[in-house]
CSV table of C-alpha atoms and ligand atoms in Angstrom, one decimal:
chain,number,residue,atom,x,y,z
J,82,MET,CA,-13.4,7.2,-9.5
J,83,ARG,CA,-12.6,5.1,-12.5
J,84,ILE,CA,-13.4,1.5,-12.1
J,85,MET,CA,-11.7,-1.1,-14.3
J,86,ILE,CA,-13.0,-4.6,-14.1
J,87,VAL,CA,-10.7,-7.3,-15.3
J,88,ASN,CA,-10.9,-11.1,-15.5
J,89,ASP,CA,-8.5,-12.2,-12.8
J,90,TYR,CA,-5.5,-11.6,-10.6
J,91,GLU,CA,-3.1,-11.9,-13.5
J,92,GLU,CA,-4.8,-9.3,-15.6
J,93,MET,CA,-5.2,-7.0,-12.6
J,94,SER,CA,-1.4,-7.3,-11.9
J,95,LYS,CA,-0.4,-6.5,-15.5
J,96,LYS,CA,-2.7,-3.5,-15.7
J,97,ALA,CA,-1.5,-2.1,-12.4
J,98,ALA,CA,2.2,-2.6,-13.4
J,99,HIS,CA,1.5,-0.8,-16.7
J,100,ILE,CA,0.0,2.2,-15.0
J,101,ILE,CA,2.9,2.4,-12.6
J,102,ALA,CA,5.4,2.0,-15.5
J,103,SER,CA,3.7,4.8,-17.5
J,104,GLN,CA,4.0,7.0,-14.4
J,105,ILE,CA,7.8,6.3,-14.3
J,106,VAL,CA,8.2,6.8,-18.1
J,107,LEU,CA,6.3,10.2,-18.0
J,108,LYS,CA,8.2,11.3,-14.8
J,109,PRO,CA,11.4,9.4,-14.2
J,110,ASN,CA,11.8,11.1,-10.8
J,111,SER,CA,8.3,10.1,-9.6
J,112,ILE,CA,7.5,9.8,-5.9
J,113,LEU,CA,5.8,6.4,-5.6
J,114,GLY,CA,3.7,5.1,-2.7
J,115,PHE,CA,4.0,1.3,-2.4
J,116,ALA,CA,1.9,-1.2,-0.7
J,117,THR,CA,2.4,-4.7,0.8
J,118,GLY,CA,0.2,-7.8,1.1
J,119,SER,CA,-0.6,-10.6,-1.4
J,120,THR,CA,-2.3,-8.3,-3.9
J,121,PRO,CA,0.8,-6.4,-5.1
J,122,ILE,CA,3.1,-9.5,-5.5
J,123,ASN,CA,2.6,-10.1,-9.2
J,124,THR,CA,2.4,-6.4,-10.0
J,125,TYR,CA,5.9,-6.1,-8.5
J,126,LYS,CA,7.0,-9.2,-10.6
J,127,GLU,CA,5.7,-7.5,-13.7
J,128,LEU,CA,7.6,-4.2,-12.8
J,129,ILE,CA,10.8,-6.2,-12.3
J,130,ASN,CA,10.3,-7.7,-15.8
J,131,LEU,CA,9.7,-4.3,-17.3
J,132,TYR,CA,12.9,-3.1,-15.6
J,133,LYS,CA,14.9,-6.1,-16.8
J,134,ASN,CA,13.6,-5.5,-20.4
J,135,GLY,CA,14.8,-1.9,-20.3
J,136,VAL,CA,11.3,-0.4,-20.4
J,137,ILE,CA,11.5,1.4,-17.0
J,138,ASP,CA,14.4,2.8,-14.9
J,139,PHE,CA,14.0,3.3,-11.1
J,140,SER,CA,17.3,5.2,-10.7
J,141,GLU,CA,15.5,8.5,-10.0
J,142,VAL,CA,12.4,7.1,-8.3
J,143,THR,CA,11.7,7.8,-4.6
J,144,SER,CA,9.4,5.5,-2.7
J,145,PHE,CA,7.3,5.7,0.4
J,146,ASN,CA,5.7,2.6,1.9
J,147,LEU,CA,2.3,2.9,3.4
J,148,ASP,CA,3.0,1.1,6.6
J,149,GLU,CA,5.1,-1.2,8.8
J,150,TYR,CA,4.5,-3.4,11.8
J,151,PHE,CA,5.4,-1.9,15.2
J,152,GLU,CA,8.3,-3.6,16.9
J,153,LEU,CA,9.2,-6.0,14.1
J,154,SER,CA,12.8,-5.7,13.0
J,155,LYS,CA,13.8,-5.2,9.4
J,156,ASP,CA,15.4,-8.6,9.2
J,157,ASN,CA,12.2,-10.3,10.3
J,158,PRO,CA,10.8,-11.9,7.1
J,159,GLN,CA,7.3,-10.7,8.1
J,160,SER,CA,8.4,-7.1,8.2
J,161,TYR,CA,7.2,-4.9,5.3
J,162,ASP,CA,10.8,-3.7,4.9
J,163,TYR,CA,11.9,-7.3,4.3
J,164,PHE,CA,8.9,-7.9,2.0
J,165,MET,CA,9.7,-4.9,-0.2
J,166,LYS,CA,13.3,-5.9,-0.6
J,167,ALA,CA,12.4,-9.5,-1.4
J,168,ASN,CA,9.6,-8.7,-3.8
J,169,LEU,CA,10.8,-5.6,-5.5
J,170,PHE,CA,13.7,-3.5,-4.3
J,171,ASN,CA,16.4,-6.1,-4.5
J,172,HIS,CA,15.6,-6.7,-8.2
J,173,ILE,CA,15.5,-3.2,-9.5
J,174,ASN,CA,17.9,-0.2,-9.6
J,175,ILE,CA,16.2,2.0,-7.0
J,176,ASP,CA,18.7,3.9,-4.9
J,177,ASP,CA,18.6,2.7,-1.3
J,178,ASP,CA,18.7,6.3,-0.1
J,179,ARG,CA,15.4,7.0,-1.8
J,180,ILE,CA,13.5,4.2,-0.2
J,181,ASN,CA,11.3,5.2,2.8
J,182,ILE,CA,9.5,2.8,5.1
J,183,PRO,CA,8.3,3.7,8.6
J,184,ASN,CA,10.8,2.4,11.2
J,185,GLY,CA,8.8,0.0,13.3
J,186,MET,CA,11.6,-0.3,15.8
J,187,THR,CA,11.7,3.4,16.7
J,188,ASP,CA,11.9,4.4,20.3
J,189,ASN,CA,10.1,7.6,19.7
J,190,ILE,CA,6.9,7.0,17.8
J,191,GLU,CA,5.8,10.6,17.6
J,192,ARG,CA,9.0,11.7,16.2
J,193,GLU,CA,9.1,8.9,13.7
J,194,CYS,CA,5.6,9.7,12.4
J,195,ALA,CA,6.2,13.4,12.2
J,196,GLU,CA,9.5,12.9,10.3
J,197,TYR,CA,7.8,10.5,7.9
J,198,GLU,CA,5.2,13.1,7.1
J,199,LYS,CA,7.8,15.8,6.7
J,200,LYS,CA,9.9,13.6,4.3
J,201,MET,CA,6.8,13.1,2.1
J,202,LYS,CA,6.1,16.8,2.0
J,203,GLU,CA,9.8,17.7,1.4
J,204,ALA,CA,9.9,15.2,-1.5
J,205,GLY,CA,7.1,17.1,-3.1
J,206,GLY,CA,4.2,14.7,-2.3
J,207,ILE,CA,3.4,11.3,-3.7
J,208,ASP,CA,2.7,11.3,-7.4
J,209,LEU,CA,1.1,7.8,-7.5
J,210,GLN,CA,0.0,5.8,-4.4
J,211,LEU,CA,-0.7,2.1,-4.8
J,212,LEU,CA,-3.3,0.7,-2.4
J,213,GLY,CA,-4.6,-2.7,-1.5
J,214,ILE,CA,-7.7,-3.0,0.6
J,215,GLY,CA,-8.4,-4.9,3.7
J,216,ARG,CA,-11.5,-7.2,4.0
J,217,ASN,CA,-12.8,-4.6,6.4
J,218,GLY,CA,-12.2,-1.7,4.0
J,219,HIS,CA,-8.9,-0.6,5.6
J,220,ILE,CA,-6.3,1.2,3.5
J,221,GLY,CA,-2.7,1.1,4.7
J,222,PHE,CA,-3.5,0.1,8.3
J,223,ASN,CA,-6.2,2.7,8.7
J,224,GLU,CA,-8.8,0.5,10.5
J,225,PRO,CA,-12.5,1.2,10.7
J,226,ALA,CA,-13.0,3.9,13.3
J,227,ASP,CA,-15.2,6.8,14.5
J,228,HIS,CA,-13.1,9.4,12.7
J,229,PHE,CA,-10.6,9.6,9.9
J,230,GLN,CA,-7.0,9.8,11.2
J,231,SER,CA,-5.1,12.3,9.1
J,232,ASP,CA,-1.3,11.9,9.4
J,233,THR,CA,1.1,9.0,9.9
J,234,HIS,CA,0.3,7.4,13.2
J,235,LEU,CA,0.5,4.3,15.5
J,236,VAL,CA,-2.4,2.0,14.9
J,237,GLN,CA,-4.0,-0.7,17.0
J,238,LEU,CA,-4.8,-3.5,14.5
J,239,ASP,CA,-8.3,-4.9,14.4
J,240,ASP,CA,-8.9,-8.6,15.3
J,241,ASP,CA,-10.1,-9.2,11.7
J,242,THR,CA,-6.8,-7.8,10.3
J,243,ILE,CA,-4.7,-9.8,12.7
J,244,GLU,CA,-6.6,-12.9,11.8
J,245,ALA,CA,-6.3,-12.1,8.0
J,246,ASN,CA,-2.6,-11.4,8.3
J,247,SER,CA,-1.9,-14.5,10.5
J,248,ARG,CA,-1.5,-16.6,7.3
J,249,PHE,CA,2.0,-15.1,6.9
J,250,PHE,CA,3.0,-16.0,10.5
J,251,ASP,CA,3.5,-19.4,12.3
J,252,SER,CA,0.6,-18.6,14.6
J,253,VAL,CA,-1.9,-15.8,15.2
J,254,ASP,CA,-0.1,-14.9,18.5
J,255,GLU,CA,3.0,-13.9,16.5
J,256,VAL,CA,1.1,-11.2,14.5
J,257,PRO,CA,2.0,-7.8,15.8
J,258,THR,CA,-1.0,-6.0,17.3
J,259,LYS,CA,0.3,-2.5,16.3
J,260,ALA,CA,1.6,-0.8,13.2
J,261,ILE,CA,2.8,2.5,11.9
J,262,SER,CA,0.6,3.7,9.0
J,263,MET,CA,0.3,6.7,6.8
J,264,GLY,CA,-3.0,8.3,7.7
J,265,ILE,CA,-6.0,9.0,5.5
J,266,GLY,CA,-4.7,12.6,5.0
J,267,SER,CA,-1.3,11.3,3.9
J,268,ILE,CA,-3.0,9.0,1.4
J,269,MET,CA,-5.5,11.6,0.1
J,270,ARG,CA,-2.6,14.1,-0.5
J,271,ALA,CA,-1.3,11.7,-3.2
J,272,LYS,CA,-1.8,13.2,-6.7
J,273,LYS,CA,-3.0,9.9,-8.1
J,274,ILE,CA,-4.3,6.8,-6.4
J,275,LEU,CA,-4.4,3.2,-7.8
J,276,LEU,CA,-6.4,0.8,-5.7
J,277,PHE,CA,-6.5,-2.8,-6.7
J,278,ALA,CA,-8.4,-5.9,-5.4
J,279,SER,CA,-8.8,-9.5,-6.2
J,280,GLY,CA,-11.0,-12.3,-5.0
J,281,THR,CA,-14.5,-12.6,-3.5
J,282,GLY,CA,-13.0,-11.8,0.0
J,283,LYS,CA,-12.7,-8.2,-1.1
J,284,ALA,CA,-16.2,-7.9,-2.9
J,285,GLU,CA,-18.0,-6.3,0.1
J,286,ALA,CA,-15.1,-3.9,0.8
J,287,ILE,CA,-15.1,-2.9,-2.9
J,288,TYR,CA,-18.8,-2.4,-2.9
J,289,ASP,CA,-18.8,-0.3,0.2
J,290,THR,CA,-15.8,1.8,-1.1
J,291,VAL,CA,-17.5,2.6,-4.4
J,292,LYS,CA,-21.2,2.6,-3.7
J,293,GLY,CA,-21.5,3.0,0.1
J,294,PRO,CA,-21.6,6.2,2.2
J,295,ILE,CA,-18.4,8.0,2.9
J,296,THR,CA,-17.6,6.9,6.5
J,297,PRO,CA,-14.6,6.2,8.7
J,298,ARG,CA,-16.3,2.8,9.3
J,299,VAL,CA,-15.1,2.0,5.7
J,300,PRO,CA,-11.8,3.9,5.5
J,301,ALA,CA,-11.5,3.4,1.7
J,302,SER,CA,-14.8,5.1,1.1
J,303,ILE,CA,-13.1,8.5,1.5
J,304,LEU,CA,-11.5,7.8,-1.9
J,305,GLN,CA,-14.8,8.9,-3.5
J,306,LEU,CA,-13.7,12.4,-2.7
J,307,HIS,CA,-10.3,12.1,-4.4
J,308,PRO,CA,-10.1,13.7,-7.9
J,309,ASP,CA,-7.9,11.0,-9.5
J,310,VAL,CA,-8.5,7.4,-8.4
J,311,VAL,CA,-8.4,4.3,-10.5
J,312,ILE,CA,-9.7,1.0,-9.0
J,313,ILE,CA,-8.7,-2.2,-10.7
J,314,ALA,CA,-10.9,-5.1,-9.5
J,315,ASP,CA,-11.1,-8.5,-10.9
J,316,LYS,CA,-14.5,-10.1,-11.6
J,317,GLU,CA,-14.7,-11.7,-8.1
J,318,ALA,CA,-13.7,-8.5,-6.2
J,319,ALA,CA,-16.2,-6.5,-8.4
J,320,SER,CA,-19.0,-9.2,-8.1
J,321,ARG,CA,-21.2,-7.0,-5.9
J,322,LEU,CA,-21.0,-3.8,-7.9
B,195,GLP,C1,-2.6,-5.4,5.0
B,195,GLP,C2,-1.9,-4.1,4.6
B,195,GLP,C3,-2.6,-3.3,3.6
B,195,GLP,C4,-3.1,-4.3,2.5
B,195,GLP,C5,-4.2,-5.2,3.1
B,195,GLP,C6,-4.6,-6.3,2.1
B,195,GLP,O1,-3.0,-5.5,6.3
B,195,GLP,N1,-1.5,-3.2,5.7
B,195,GLP,O2,-1.8,-2.3,3.0
B,195,GLP,O3,-3.7,-3.6,1.4
B,195,GLP,O4,-3.8,-5.8,4.3
B,195,GLP,O5,-3.7,-7.3,2.0
B,195,GLP,P1,-3.8,-8.4,0.9
B,195,GLP,O6,-3.3,-7.8,-0.3
B,195,GLP,O7,-2.8,-9.5,1.4
B,195,GLP,O8,-5.2,-8.9,0.9
């Protein structure tokens, strides 16, 4: 694991965008794994700037998103599909056919998960996976559990996650209780992983990820076993290291 400690959210976002941009420059047909949440918002803004300034071109890029809420339609502003379009895809030249996000409205969950895994494999695997981290150490929507769940699957969200994500909804009752998420195996198969975190709310999760035992109780701790992980944490998120 390589840990980069930066001053604040702005610096974290610039660094993350520059790492993603260099991946695209080095391999224009990269397979990128994208994340949602508050953490990536300015990274995506910076990527849009780099695209508009002619530094990067997304025309050959393929994307796979980590997760999607279950039973939330794409046109719901809280869906991750909507989030990705609003915060990145609508502003760059990525080909719609190369965008992959789990379909939360599927009527066959097992088939949806199996096909998502198959598509990732057929694309050649993810070159660079971007990851935020939950306050409880979750990655994607892999919640603390008794064992690591390998492939894309349906998740029952933790109360802590529902509470944390309720800030985006009118009330906590509107937050979906389930989601489709890449599994730990799906994430670990990425060739490179970039995890980023900002703010004191993430300090404990970052400490446990980097210095704690590898345990499914802290899903991100498995990243200690991945050969190519960069963590960018701002001073607050790194304050317990
Ligand atoms: C969400 C997402 C994760 C994200 C995490 C942190 O529940 N499923 O992919 O990394 O929570 O979100 P935020 O960046 O808003 O703190």
